[in-house]
Amino acid sequence: MSSWTCDGVPKDGKQYPGAFQHSPQENTGPDCTICGLPKEAMQAGKKPAKTVVAGSSSGGGNSSNLVPLIIILIVLGLGGAILAYFLYRPVRTPTPITTSSPSPSPVTATQGEFISRGEEILLESSPSKTSGATAFDQKNWEAAIAGYQAAVKQDPNDPEGRIYFNNAQAQKAGNSLVIAVAVPTTTQRDSAAEILRGVARYQEEYNQSSPPSGRLLEVAIVNISDSNQATALAQEIINTSEILGIIGYGIDPSSQEALKQYETAGLTVLSPLTTSVSQEGGKPTLKTIPIDEKANELLVNYLQGVGKTLTNYASQQQPYPAIVVFYNQASNYSQQLRMEIVNAIPGVQGKLIQQIDISSSDFDAKKSLEEAQQNGAKIAILAFNKDKVNQAVAIAKANQTLASPLLLLGGDELYNADLLVEGGDAISGIILAVPWSFSPTDPFAKDALDSWKGRVSWRTATAYDATIALTNAISQKPDRPSVNQAFTQGVILNGNTTNFDVFNDVPLVKAVKGNEGPKGSDYQFDPLK
């Protein structure tokens, strides 16, 4: 088949829900390797219907102000690495569901092992947590409070125990406000825990603030690790009328099906496929939008920012930087980041030495680095998804053996405890572009350090902001239709910790020696000054 070029914008007048605008990509197969559009979509047909694309000139003056919602940053942490191939295909339309006004029912009616407010342990267990869970299941609130309070004392860094402790107090008080947070507690425990810390911290603040209504906040944790359970879990949450809104979900196919169900049922979900933030009146305003209208290019715009930030930093370190890019051909997320980095290199008068696929069966970290260095590379950018942290460690260790090691740069998917623990001295000095960085002078960071007895990540900060937004909405009018209407019209985000100008200037962090990193590591990530 002859080669053809795709830019993600259909030319045949048809609609492709999974497609998104991107830099021109040359393809030789029947479908675009970036967005999944078929070759015929690039062939002019009838005049296409007008489509407004975020960041395009047709979107009006405000479109350029579109910035990523905090939840997008959360899911980048969870799901940047799970940006599956099927995401770029037309979304399967699930069977429409019919809903009535269900009466309140227990959250764990049929999915106890996946949904819990305190009856089940979804993260790490302990005797105190088990005791608390047993009491919670028996509705013995005093005993549940005692069990989970002991668990919090024993492990102050565990967010699950703290959420359940707060929940038990809310149950004792009665008539609580309930939200759910959907995270993969089985398959991505560390990232899930980071998000839950942000949720738990605001839950604690809200409940201790003597809410005007007197109704305390309760949080149901939903384990979305098993994609086969997605629709069943969504239906159960829909049927649980106490739950007034949800934070989380990813951008994978099973999440898309669940989001369709919630949309049909009128249940608000703050997710990357159903939310956007715009600057209105000088303030960031959060809105929910129908899933079919979501512009997938929000993620692309963020990755463009990462590419520009990393290459700009490279040029500051070395004029006319000579760069080798390592990426994972098996990951669409990694491929997209690679492309944005490659596209950004000419803008800093840099030179692309090589692009190396780490998924190749004959990949050898040391040989690849030596070859790149022989060809003139001075800087290596690791465009990896989260599942390839081990390869990043291997490259760092191989790089350490070179007579003149390359400068190592990477994206937020490498912001991971495993990199610091397993990488040891080899990762010293690595630079990562992330949406938020810990600073000892930042009020939220200082509070988190005291609360969790350790540093927190950007996932915690962004989850905290998300919880504030959702809680503020449900506390004013605690019913699903009102919450849905509030977010459709737009909710102003006040006092947020997240930098909403992240598209333009993604913060950089550096791995340095310190005693505030993860257990087992002598390193921590500090903001680059």
Short mmCIF file of C-alpha atoms in Angstrom, two decimals:
data_model
loop_
_atom_site.label_atom_id
_atom_site.label_comp_id
_atom_site.label_asym_id
_atom_site.label_seq_id
_atom_site.Cartn_x
_atom_site.Cartn_y
_atom_site.Cartn_z
CA MET A 1 0.00 0.00 0.00
CA SER A 2 1.30 3.44 -0.86
CA SER A 3 1.94 5.87 1.99
CA TRP A 4 -0.63 8.48 2.98
CA THR A 5 -0.73 11.34 5.46
CA CYS A 6 -3.21 11.86 8.29
CA ASP A 7 -3.68 14.94 10.49
CA GLY A 8 -6.62 13.58 12.48
CA VAL A 9 -9.23 15.78 10.78
CA PRO A 10 -11.61 13.73 8.55
CA LYS A 11 -11.93 14.97 4.94
CA ASP A 12 -14.75 12.65 3.85
CA GLY A 13 -17.56 14.38 5.73
CA LYS A 14 -18.03 11.54 8.20
CA GLN A 15 -17.82 11.66 11.98
CA TYR A 16 -15.22 9.54 13.82
CA PRO A 17 -15.77 9.89 17.61
CA GLY A 18 -12.35 8.53 18.59
CA ALA A 19 -10.32 10.73 16.25
CA PHE A 20 -8.47 13.88 17.22
CA GLN A 21 -6.35 16.50 15.49
CA HIS A 22 -2.60 15.90 15.56
CA SER A 23 0.55 16.70 13.66
CA PRO A 24 0.73 15.15 10.15
CA GLN A 25 1.63 11.46 10.33
CA GLU A 26 2.77 9.37 7.37
CA ASN A 27 1.19 5.91 7.32
CA THR A 28 1.58 2.81 5.18
CA GLY A 29 -1.18 0.69 6.69
CA PRO A 30 -4.97 1.04 6.31
CA ASP A 31 -5.36 3.10 9.52
CA CYS A 32 -3.48 6.00 11.06
CA THR A 33 -1.10 4.79 13.77
CA ILE A 34 -1.77 7.90 15.85
CA CYS A 35 -5.54 8.49 15.79
CA GLY A 36 -6.88 5.36 14.10
CA LEU A 37 -8.64 7.11 11.19
CA PRO A 38 -8.93 4.93 8.06
CA LYS A 39 -7.16 6.02 4.88
CA GLU A 40 -10.46 6.91 3.18
CA ALA A 41 -11.14 9.52 5.90
CA MET A 42 -8.37 11.64 4.37
CA GLN A 43 -9.99 11.55 0.94
CA ALA A 44 -12.19 14.55 0.20
CA GLY A 45 -15.88 13.80 -0.06
CA LYS A 46 -18.90 15.93 0.60
CA LYS A 47 -18.43 19.08 2.59
CA PRO A 48 -17.94 18.00 6.19
CA ALA A 49 -20.09 19.27 9.01
CA LYS A 50 -18.48 22.05 10.98
CA THR A 51 -16.46 20.73 13.88
CA VAL A 52 -14.92 23.00 16.50
CA VAL A 53 -11.55 21.71 17.65
CA ALA A 54 -9.97 23.04 20.81
CA GLY A 55 -7.08 25.29 19.90
CA SER A 56 -8.13 25.68 16.27
CA SER A 57 -8.69 29.05 14.69
CA SER A 58 -12.36 28.29 14.08
CA GLY A 59 -13.10 27.95 17.78
CA GLY A 60 -13.29 31.64 18.57
CA GLY A 61 -11.15 33.82 20.76
CA ASN A 62 -11.62 31.80 23.94
CA SER A 63 -10.65 28.42 22.55
CA SER A 64 -6.97 29.12 22.98
CA ASN A 65 -7.60 29.56 26.69
CA LEU A 66 -8.78 25.99 27.08
CA VAL A 67 -6.67 24.35 29.78
CA PRO A 68 -6.59 20.85 31.23
CA LEU A 69 -8.94 19.99 34.01
CA ILE A 70 -7.41 18.76 37.19
CA ILE A 71 -9.01 15.41 36.50
CA ILE A 72 -7.10 15.11 33.23
CA LEU A 73 -3.93 15.43 35.25
CA ILE A 74 -5.21 12.78 37.63
CA VAL A 75 -5.95 10.39 34.85
CA LEU A 76 -2.65 11.13 33.18
CA GLY A 77 -1.26 9.69 36.35
CA LEU A 78 -3.55 6.71 36.17
CA GLY A 79 -4.27 6.37 32.55
CA GLY A 80 -1.73 8.16 30.44
CA ALA A 81 -0.10 4.79 30.44
CA ILE A 82 -3.35 2.99 29.56
CA LEU A 83 -4.14 5.09 26.52
CA ALA A 84 -5.08 1.97 24.64
CA TYR A 85 -5.13 1.42 20.91
CA PHE A 86 -8.92 1.19 21.00
CA LEU A 87 -9.15 4.73 22.34
CA TYR A 88 -8.38 5.90 18.83
CA ARG A 89 -11.12 3.82 17.27
CA PRO A 90 -14.80 4.83 17.09
CA VAL A 91 -16.30 4.20 20.51
CA ARG A 92 -18.68 1.27 20.82
CA THR A 93 -22.11 2.50 21.81
CA PRO A 94 -23.37 0.61 24.86
CA THR A 95 -26.98 -0.50 25.11
CA PRO A 96 -29.00 2.42 26.49
CA ILE A 97 -30.21 1.90 30.02
CA THR A 98 -33.44 3.06 31.55
CA THR A 99 -33.49 4.55 35.00
CA SER A 100 -36.18 5.39 37.48
CA SER A 101 -35.77 7.05 40.85
CA PRO A 102 -34.17 4.27 42.84
CA SER A 103 -34.51 4.18 46.59
CA PRO A 104 -31.30 4.39 48.62
CA SER A 105 -29.55 1.06 48.73
CA PRO A 106 -26.34 -0.22 50.33
CA VAL A 107 -23.28 0.68 48.26
CA THR A 108 -22.05 -2.91 48.43
CA ALA A 109 -25.30 -4.54 47.29
CA THR A 110 -23.73 -6.88 44.72
CA GLN A 111 -20.20 -5.60 44.12
CA GLY A 112 -18.73 -5.65 47.63
CA GLU A 113 -15.23 -6.53 46.52
CA PHE A 114 -15.13 -3.55 44.14
CA ILE A 115 -16.99 -0.79 46.00
CA SER A 116 -16.48 0.12 49.63
CA ARG A 117 -17.22 2.89 52.09
CA GLY A 118 -15.52 0.94 54.87
CA GLU A 119 -16.95 -2.58 54.66
CA GLU A 120 -14.13 -3.93 52.51
CA ILE A 121 -10.38 -3.24 52.35
CA LEU A 122 -9.35 -2.44 48.77
CA LEU A 123 -5.71 -1.46 49.37
CA GLU A 124 -3.27 -2.81 51.96
CA SER A 125 -4.85 -4.58 54.91
CA SER A 126 -3.87 -4.58 58.58
CA PRO A 127 -5.43 -6.00 61.77
CA SER A 128 -6.79 -2.57 62.72
CA LYS A 129 -8.31 -2.01 59.28
CA THR A 130 -9.82 -5.48 59.30
CA SER A 131 -11.35 -4.78 62.70
CA GLY A 132 -12.72 -1.49 61.43
CA ALA A 133 -14.17 -3.13 58.31
CA THR A 134 -15.92 -5.83 60.32
CA ALA A 135 -17.48 -3.26 62.62
CA PHE A 136 -18.43 -1.03 59.69
CA ASP A 137 -20.17 -3.93 57.97
CA GLN A 138 -22.12 -4.57 61.17
CA LYS A 139 -23.00 -0.86 61.42
CA ASN A 140 -21.24 -0.66 64.76
CA TRP A 141 -20.01 2.87 64.19
CA GLU A 142 -18.19 3.34 67.49
CA ALA A 143 -16.15 0.19 66.94
CA ALA A 144 -15.54 1.11 63.28
CA ILE A 145 -14.29 4.54 64.33
CA ALA A 146 -11.97 2.95 66.90
CA GLY A 147 -10.61 0.40 64.44
CA TYR A 148 -9.93 2.85 61.67
CA GLN A 149 -8.58 5.47 64.07
CA ALA A 150 -6.02 2.90 65.23
CA ALA A 151 -5.19 2.14 61.60
CA VAL A 152 -4.58 5.83 60.87
CA LYS A 153 -2.27 6.09 63.88
CA GLN A 154 -0.32 3.01 62.85
CA ASP A 155 0.06 4.12 59.23
CA PRO A 156 -0.60 7.86 58.77
CA ASN A 157 0.36 7.59 55.10
CA ASP A 158 -2.53 5.21 54.29
CA PRO A 159 -5.41 7.17 52.70
CA GLU A 160 -7.89 4.30 52.67
CA GLY A 161 -7.91 3.94 56.45
CA ARG A 162 -8.38 7.68 56.84
CA ILE A 163 -11.28 7.82 54.37
CA TYR A 164 -13.02 4.96 56.15
CA PHE A 165 -12.39 6.62 59.53
CA ASN A 166 -14.04 9.77 58.22
CA ASN A 167 -16.86 7.68 56.73
CA ALA A 168 -17.55 5.94 60.03
CA GLN A 169 -17.84 9.32 61.73
CA ALA A 170 -20.17 10.50 58.96
CA GLN A 171 -22.32 7.38 59.35
CA LYS A 172 -22.55 7.94 63.09
CA ALA A 173 -23.67 11.54 62.51
CA GLY A 174 -26.19 10.42 59.90
CA ASN A 175 -27.53 11.96 56.68
CA SER A 176 -24.11 12.23 55.02
CA LEU A 177 -23.26 13.57 51.55
CA VAL A 178 -21.78 10.80 49.43
CA ILE A 179 -19.38 10.94 46.47
CA ALA A 180 -17.41 8.16 44.81
CA VAL A 181 -13.81 8.06 43.60
CA ALA A 182 -12.95 5.52 40.90
CA VAL A 183 -9.34 4.31 40.97
CA PRO A 184 -7.52 1.06 40.04
CA THR A 185 -6.66 -0.12 43.55
CA THR A 186 -5.54 -3.57 42.39
CA THR A 187 -3.47 -2.87 39.30
CA GLN A 188 -2.03 0.57 40.14
CA ARG A 189 -1.97 0.75 43.92
CA ASP A 190 0.61 3.51 44.27
CA SER A 191 -1.13 5.89 41.89
CA ALA A 192 -4.53 5.06 43.40
CA ALA A 193 -3.19 5.80 46.88
CA GLU A 194 -1.77 9.14 45.73
CA ILE A 195 -5.19 10.17 44.41
CA LEU A 196 -6.99 8.95 47.52
CA ARG A 197 -4.70 11.08 49.68
CA GLY A 198 -5.99 14.20 47.96
CA VAL A 199 -9.60 13.09 48.37
CA ALA A 200 -9.09 12.10 52.01
CA ARG A 201 -7.41 15.37 52.89
CA TYR A 202 -10.27 17.53 51.68
CA GLN A 203 -12.86 15.15 53.15
CA GLU A 204 -11.15 15.63 56.50
CA GLU A 205 -11.00 19.41 56.11
CA TYR A 206 -14.64 19.63 55.07
CA ASN A 207 -15.94 17.42 57.86
CA GLN A 208 -13.95 19.30 60.50
CA SER A 209 -15.20 22.67 59.25
CA SER A 210 -18.71 22.22 60.68
CA PRO A 211 -20.52 22.27 57.32
CA PRO A 212 -23.52 24.66 57.28
CA SER A 213 -25.90 21.82 56.51
CA GLY A 214 -24.41 19.65 59.23
CA ARG A 215 -24.03 16.86 56.67
CA LEU A 216 -20.58 15.27 56.64
CA LEU A 217 -18.86 14.03 53.49
CA GLU A 218 -18.61 10.30 52.86
CA VAL A 219 -16.49 8.74 50.11
CA ALA A 220 -17.12 5.43 48.37
CA ILE A 221 -13.96 3.96 46.84
CA VAL A 222 -14.54 2.13 43.56
CA ASN A 223 -11.91 -0.30 42.29
CA ILE A 224 -11.94 -0.07 38.49
CA SER A 225 -9.01 -2.43 37.89
CA ASP A 226 -11.17 -5.08 36.20
CA SER A 227 -12.47 -3.74 32.89
CA ASN A 228 -14.94 -6.62 32.69
CA GLN A 229 -16.75 -5.19 35.72
CA ALA A 230 -17.04 -1.64 34.36
CA THR A 231 -20.67 -1.68 33.25
CA ALA A 232 -21.86 -3.68 36.27
CA LEU A 233 -20.12 -1.28 38.65
CA ALA A 234 -21.53 1.72 36.82
CA GLN A 235 -25.05 0.33 37.03
CA GLU A 236 -24.72 -0.34 40.73
CA ILE A 237 -23.47 3.18 41.39
CA ILE A 238 -26.35 4.57 39.34
CA ASN A 239 -28.76 2.50 41.41
CA THR A 240 -27.21 3.82 44.62
CA SER A 241 -29.02 7.15 44.75
CA GLU A 242 -26.99 8.36 47.73
CA ILE A 243 -23.97 8.86 45.47
CA LEU A 244 -24.26 12.37 44.06
CA GLY A 245 -21.12 12.56 41.93
CA ILE A 246 -17.96 10.71 40.91
CA ILE A 247 -14.29 11.60 40.52
CA GLY A 248 -12.04 9.51 38.30
CA TYR A 249 -12.21 6.96 35.50
CA GLY A 250 -9.79 6.80 32.62
CA ILE A 251 -9.88 7.09 28.87
CA ASP A 252 -9.85 3.38 28.07
CA PRO A 253 -12.81 1.66 26.33
CA SER A 254 -14.38 0.26 29.51
CA SER A 255 -14.31 3.70 31.12
CA GLN A 256 -15.98 5.14 28.04
CA GLU A 257 -18.82 2.65 28.31
CA ALA A 258 -19.30 3.41 32.00
CA LEU A 259 -19.30 7.15 31.30
CA LYS A 260 -22.04 6.68 28.71
CA GLN A 261 -24.16 4.97 31.35
CA TYR A 262 -23.63 7.78 33.85
CA GLU A 263 -24.44 10.38 31.21
CA THR A 264 -27.71 8.65 30.36
CA ALA A 265 -28.59 8.43 34.06
CA GLY A 266 -27.73 12.09 34.74
CA LEU A 267 -24.97 11.32 37.26
CA THR A 268 -22.09 13.82 37.20
CA VAL A 269 -18.61 12.40 36.61
CA LEU A 270 -15.46 14.50 36.62
CA SER A 271 -13.34 12.56 34.14
CA PRO A 272 -10.98 13.43 31.28
CA LEU A 273 -13.60 12.61 28.65
CA THR A 274 -16.43 14.62 30.19
CA THR A 275 -14.81 17.78 31.56
CA SER A 276 -13.03 20.92 30.46
CA VAL A 277 -11.78 24.11 32.11
CA SER A 278 -11.86 27.55 30.55
CA GLN A 279 -10.87 30.95 31.84
CA GLU A 280 -14.01 33.00 32.40
CA GLY A 281 -13.79 36.39 34.04
CA GLY A 282 -10.19 35.68 34.94
CA LYS A 283 -11.10 32.55 36.91
CA PRO A 284 -10.79 28.91 35.91
CA THR A 285 -14.27 27.48 35.41
CA LEU A 286 -14.98 23.76 35.37
CA LYS A 287 -17.69 22.38 33.10
CA THR A 288 -18.91 18.93 32.21
CA ILE A 289 -19.73 18.19 28.58
CA PRO A 290 -21.24 15.20 26.75
CA ILE A 291 -18.70 12.46 26.18
CA ASP A 292 -19.20 12.55 22.40
CA GLU A 293 -18.26 16.23 22.35
CA LYS A 294 -15.06 15.80 24.30
CA ALA A 295 -12.00 16.90 22.37
CA ASN A 296 -9.33 14.23 22.81
CA GLU A 297 -6.80 16.80 21.72
CA LEU A 298 -6.71 18.16 25.28
CA LEU A 299 -4.28 15.35 26.01
CA VAL A 300 -2.40 16.09 22.81
CA ASN A 301 -2.12 19.76 23.80
CA TYR A 302 -0.72 18.77 27.17
CA LEU A 303 1.84 16.46 25.56
CA GLN A 304 2.80 19.24 23.17
CA GLY A 305 3.52 21.34 26.26
CA VAL A 306 5.66 18.55 27.69
CA GLY A 307 7.58 18.23 24.42
CA LYS A 308 8.26 21.96 24.24
CA THR A 309 9.23 22.21 27.90
CA LEU A 310 11.71 19.34 27.70
CA THR A 311 13.33 20.50 24.47
CA ASN A 312 13.53 24.08 25.75
CA TYR A 313 15.33 22.83 28.83
CA ALA A 314 17.64 20.74 26.64
CA SER A 315 18.56 23.82 24.61
CA GLN A 316 19.28 25.77 27.79
CA GLN A 317 21.76 23.11 28.83
CA GLN A 318 23.36 22.65 25.42
CA PRO A 319 23.00 25.00 22.45
CA TYR A 320 21.77 23.10 19.39
CA PRO A 321 21.01 20.00 21.51
CA ALA A 322 21.66 16.59 19.98
CA ILE A 323 18.84 14.35 21.20
CA VAL A 324 18.03 10.64 21.17
CA VAL A 325 14.41 9.74 21.95
CA PHE A 326 13.53 6.42 23.55
CA TYR A 327 9.89 5.35 23.22
CA ASN A 328 7.56 2.35 23.38
CA GLN A 329 6.04 1.45 20.00
CA ALA A 330 3.42 -0.69 21.76
CA SER A 331 1.94 2.31 23.59
CA ASN A 332 -0.07 4.97 21.76
CA TYR A 333 0.57 7.35 24.65
CA SER A 334 4.32 6.85 24.32
CA GLN A 335 4.12 7.26 20.54
CA GLN A 336 2.17 10.50 20.85
CA LEU A 337 4.67 11.92 23.37
CA ARG A 338 7.53 10.84 21.13
CA MET A 339 5.98 12.63 18.18
CA GLU A 340 5.46 15.86 20.14
CA ILE A 341 9.07 15.79 21.33
CA VAL A 342 10.34 15.17 17.80
CA ASN A 343 8.15 18.01 16.49
CA ALA A 344 9.51 20.37 19.14
CA ILE A 345 13.21 19.74 18.46
CA PRO A 346 13.49 22.01 15.37
CA GLY A 347 11.99 24.85 17.42
CA VAL A 348 15.10 24.92 19.62
CA GLN A 349 17.48 24.38 16.67
CA GLY A 350 18.20 20.91 17.95
CA LYS A 351 19.18 17.77 16.11
CA LEU A 352 17.33 14.46 16.33
CA ILE A 353 20.02 11.78 16.42
CA GLN A 354 17.86 8.66 16.75
CA GLN A 355 14.46 7.34 17.78
CA ILE A 356 14.80 4.03 19.61
CA ASP A 357 11.92 1.64 20.25
CA ILE A 358 12.39 -0.11 23.59
CA SER A 359 9.69 -2.68 22.76
CA SER A 360 11.91 -4.21 20.08
CA SER A 361 12.91 -7.77 20.92
CA ASP A 362 16.59 -6.99 20.42
CA PHE A 363 16.62 -3.78 22.48
CA ASP A 364 19.73 -3.44 24.60
CA ALA A 365 19.97 -0.34 26.78
CA LYS A 366 23.75 -0.09 26.87
CA LYS A 367 24.29 -0.79 23.17
CA SER A 368 21.58 1.69 22.22
CA LEU A 369 23.11 4.42 24.38
CA GLU A 370 26.60 3.75 23.09
CA GLU A 371 25.41 3.88 19.48
CA ALA A 372 23.47 7.08 20.07
CA GLN A 373 26.46 8.68 21.74
CA GLN A 374 28.76 7.63 18.90
CA ASN A 375 26.33 9.36 16.54
CA GLY A 376 26.60 12.55 18.54
CA ALA A 377 23.77 12.39 21.08
CA LYS A 378 24.25 14.39 24.26
CA ILE A 379 20.73 14.20 25.67
CA ALA A 380 18.30 11.29 26.01
CA ILE A 381 14.56 11.92 26.38
CA LEU A 382 12.52 8.98 27.68
CA ALA A 383 9.01 9.15 26.22
CA PHE A 384 7.67 6.25 28.24
CA ASN A 385 4.35 5.09 29.62
CA LYS A 386 4.15 4.06 33.28
CA ASP A 387 4.52 0.35 32.54
CA LYS A 388 8.06 0.93 31.29
CA VAL A 389 9.61 2.40 34.43
CA ASN A 390 11.83 -0.71 34.63
CA GLN A 391 13.25 0.07 31.18
CA ALA A 392 13.87 3.64 32.29
CA VAL A 393 15.85 2.29 35.23
CA ALA A 394 17.82 -0.01 32.90
CA ILE A 395 18.67 2.93 30.63
CA ALA A 396 19.70 5.07 33.60
CA LYS A 397 21.98 2.34 34.94
CA ALA A 398 23.52 1.75 31.51
CA ASN A 399 23.97 5.49 31.08
CA GLN A 400 25.84 5.62 34.39
CA THR A 401 28.53 3.32 32.96
CA LEU A 402 29.33 5.63 30.04
CA ALA A 403 32.49 7.70 30.22
CA SER A 404 30.36 10.79 29.51
CA PRO A 405 26.77 10.02 30.56
CA LEU A 406 23.94 11.63 28.63
CA LEU A 407 21.57 14.08 30.30
CA LEU A 408 18.32 12.18 30.99
CA LEU A 409 14.89 13.83 30.61
CA GLY A 410 11.37 12.39 30.76
CA GLY A 411 7.64 12.96 31.19
CA ASP A 412 5.25 12.62 34.12
CA GLU A 413 4.73 8.88 33.68
CA LEU A 414 8.20 8.37 35.16
CA TYR A 415 7.25 10.33 38.28
CA ASN A 416 7.12 7.10 40.18
CA ALA A 417 8.44 5.73 43.46
CA ASP A 418 9.86 2.69 41.65
CA LEU A 419 12.13 4.93 39.58
CA LEU A 420 13.64 6.43 42.74
CA VAL A 421 13.86 3.14 44.63
CA GLU A 422 15.11 0.87 41.85
CA GLY A 423 17.18 3.49 40.04
CA GLY A 424 19.41 4.36 42.98
CA ASP A 425 22.32 6.64 42.15
CA ALA A 426 21.79 6.03 38.43
CA ILE A 427 18.73 8.31 38.33
CA SER A 428 20.46 11.16 40.13
CA GLY A 429 19.83 14.35 38.17
CA ILE A 430 17.08 13.03 35.88
CA ILE A 431 14.68 15.82 34.88
CA LEU A 432 10.93 15.20 34.52
CA ALA A 433 8.10 17.42 33.27
CA VAL A 434 5.10 17.06 35.61
CA PRO A 435 1.88 19.05 36.20
CA TRP A 436 2.71 19.99 39.81
CA SER A 437 5.82 19.79 41.96
CA PHE A 438 6.37 19.67 45.71
CA SER A 439 7.73 22.85 47.27
CA PRO A 440 8.41 23.22 51.01
CA THR A 441 7.06 26.78 50.88
CA ASP A 442 3.77 25.86 49.25
CA PRO A 443 0.92 25.87 51.81
CA PHE A 444 -0.70 22.73 50.40
CA ALA A 445 2.63 20.89 50.30
CA LYS A 446 3.43 21.89 53.88
CA ASP A 447 0.01 20.79 55.08
CA ALA A 448 0.29 17.50 53.19
CA LEU A 449 3.74 16.85 54.66
CA ASP A 450 2.33 17.25 58.14
CA SER A 451 -0.84 15.29 57.39
CA TRP A 452 0.73 12.35 55.59
CA LYS A 453 4.14 12.35 57.30
CA GLY A 454 5.81 12.46 53.90
CA ARG A 455 5.77 14.14 50.53
CA VAL A 456 2.81 13.93 48.21
CA SER A 457 2.70 13.96 44.42
CA TRP A 458 0.93 16.04 41.78
CA ARG A 459 -1.77 13.36 41.70
CA THR A 460 -2.59 14.16 45.32
CA ALA A 461 -2.73 17.90 44.65
CA THR A 462 -5.02 17.57 41.66
CA ALA A 463 -7.31 15.07 43.42
CA TYR A 464 -7.62 17.54 46.27
CA ASP A 465 -8.78 20.26 43.86
CA ALA A 466 -11.28 17.89 42.25
CA THR A 467 -12.79 16.96 45.59
CA ILE A 468 -13.21 20.63 46.51
CA ALA A 469 -15.08 21.32 43.26
CA LEU A 470 -17.44 18.36 43.56
CA THR A 471 -18.08 18.79 47.29
CA ASN A 472 -18.87 22.48 46.92
CA ALA A 473 -21.46 21.67 44.28
CA ILE A 474 -23.21 18.86 46.13
CA SER A 475 -23.25 20.70 49.46
CA GLN A 476 -25.24 23.59 47.92
CA LYS A 477 -27.90 21.45 46.25
CA PRO A 478 -27.52 17.79 47.23
CA ASP A 479 -29.38 16.05 44.44
CA ARG A 480 -28.17 14.64 41.14
CA PRO A 481 -30.11 16.94 38.78
CA SER A 482 -28.88 20.08 40.58
CA VAL A 483 -25.26 18.89 40.64
CA ASN A 484 -25.49 18.01 36.95
CA GLN A 485 -26.93 21.43 36.13
CA ALA A 486 -24.24 23.22 38.18
CA PHE A 487 -21.40 21.57 36.27
CA THR A 488 -23.14 21.98 32.92
CA GLN A 489 -23.30 25.73 33.56
CA GLY A 490 -19.80 25.85 35.05
CA VAL A 491 -18.32 25.78 38.54
CA ILE A 492 -15.66 28.37 39.44
CA LEU A 493 -12.53 26.80 40.88
CA ASN A 494 -11.41 28.89 43.84
CA GLY A 495 -8.27 28.38 45.86
CA ASN A 496 -6.98 25.60 43.66
CA THR A 497 -3.47 24.22 44.10
CA THR A 498 -3.11 23.29 40.44
CA ASN A 499 -1.46 25.55 37.88
CA PHE A 500 -4.01 25.83 35.08
CA ASP A 501 -1.47 27.31 32.67
CA VAL A 502 0.29 23.96 32.49
CA PHE A 503 -0.10 23.76 28.70
CA ASN A 504 2.24 26.67 28.26
CA ASP A 505 4.86 25.88 30.87
CA VAL A 506 4.97 22.40 32.37
CA PRO A 507 6.92 22.42 35.68
CA LEU A 508 10.19 20.52 35.88
CA VAL A 509 11.46 18.41 38.77
CA LYS A 510 14.87 16.88 39.39
CA ALA A 511 15.87 13.71 41.25
CA VAL A 512 18.16 14.78 44.09
CA LYS A 513 19.46 13.23 47.31
CA GLY A 514 17.11 13.70 50.24
CA ASN A 515 15.29 12.01 53.09
CA GLU A 516 11.74 12.86 51.97
CA GLY A 517 11.51 10.40 49.10
CA PRO A 518 9.80 7.00 49.09
CA LYS A 519 10.81 4.31 51.54
CA GLY A 520 13.89 2.48 50.27
CA SER A 521 15.29 5.42 48.31
CA ASP A 522 17.84 8.12 49.11
CA TYR A 523 16.34 10.34 46.41
CA GLN A 524 13.38 12.66 46.04
CA PHE A 525 11.98 14.91 43.32
CA ASP A 526 12.57 18.61 43.90
CA PRO A 527 11.28 21.47 41.74
CA LEU A 528 13.92 22.70 39.34
CA LYS A 529 15.03 26.21 40.21
#
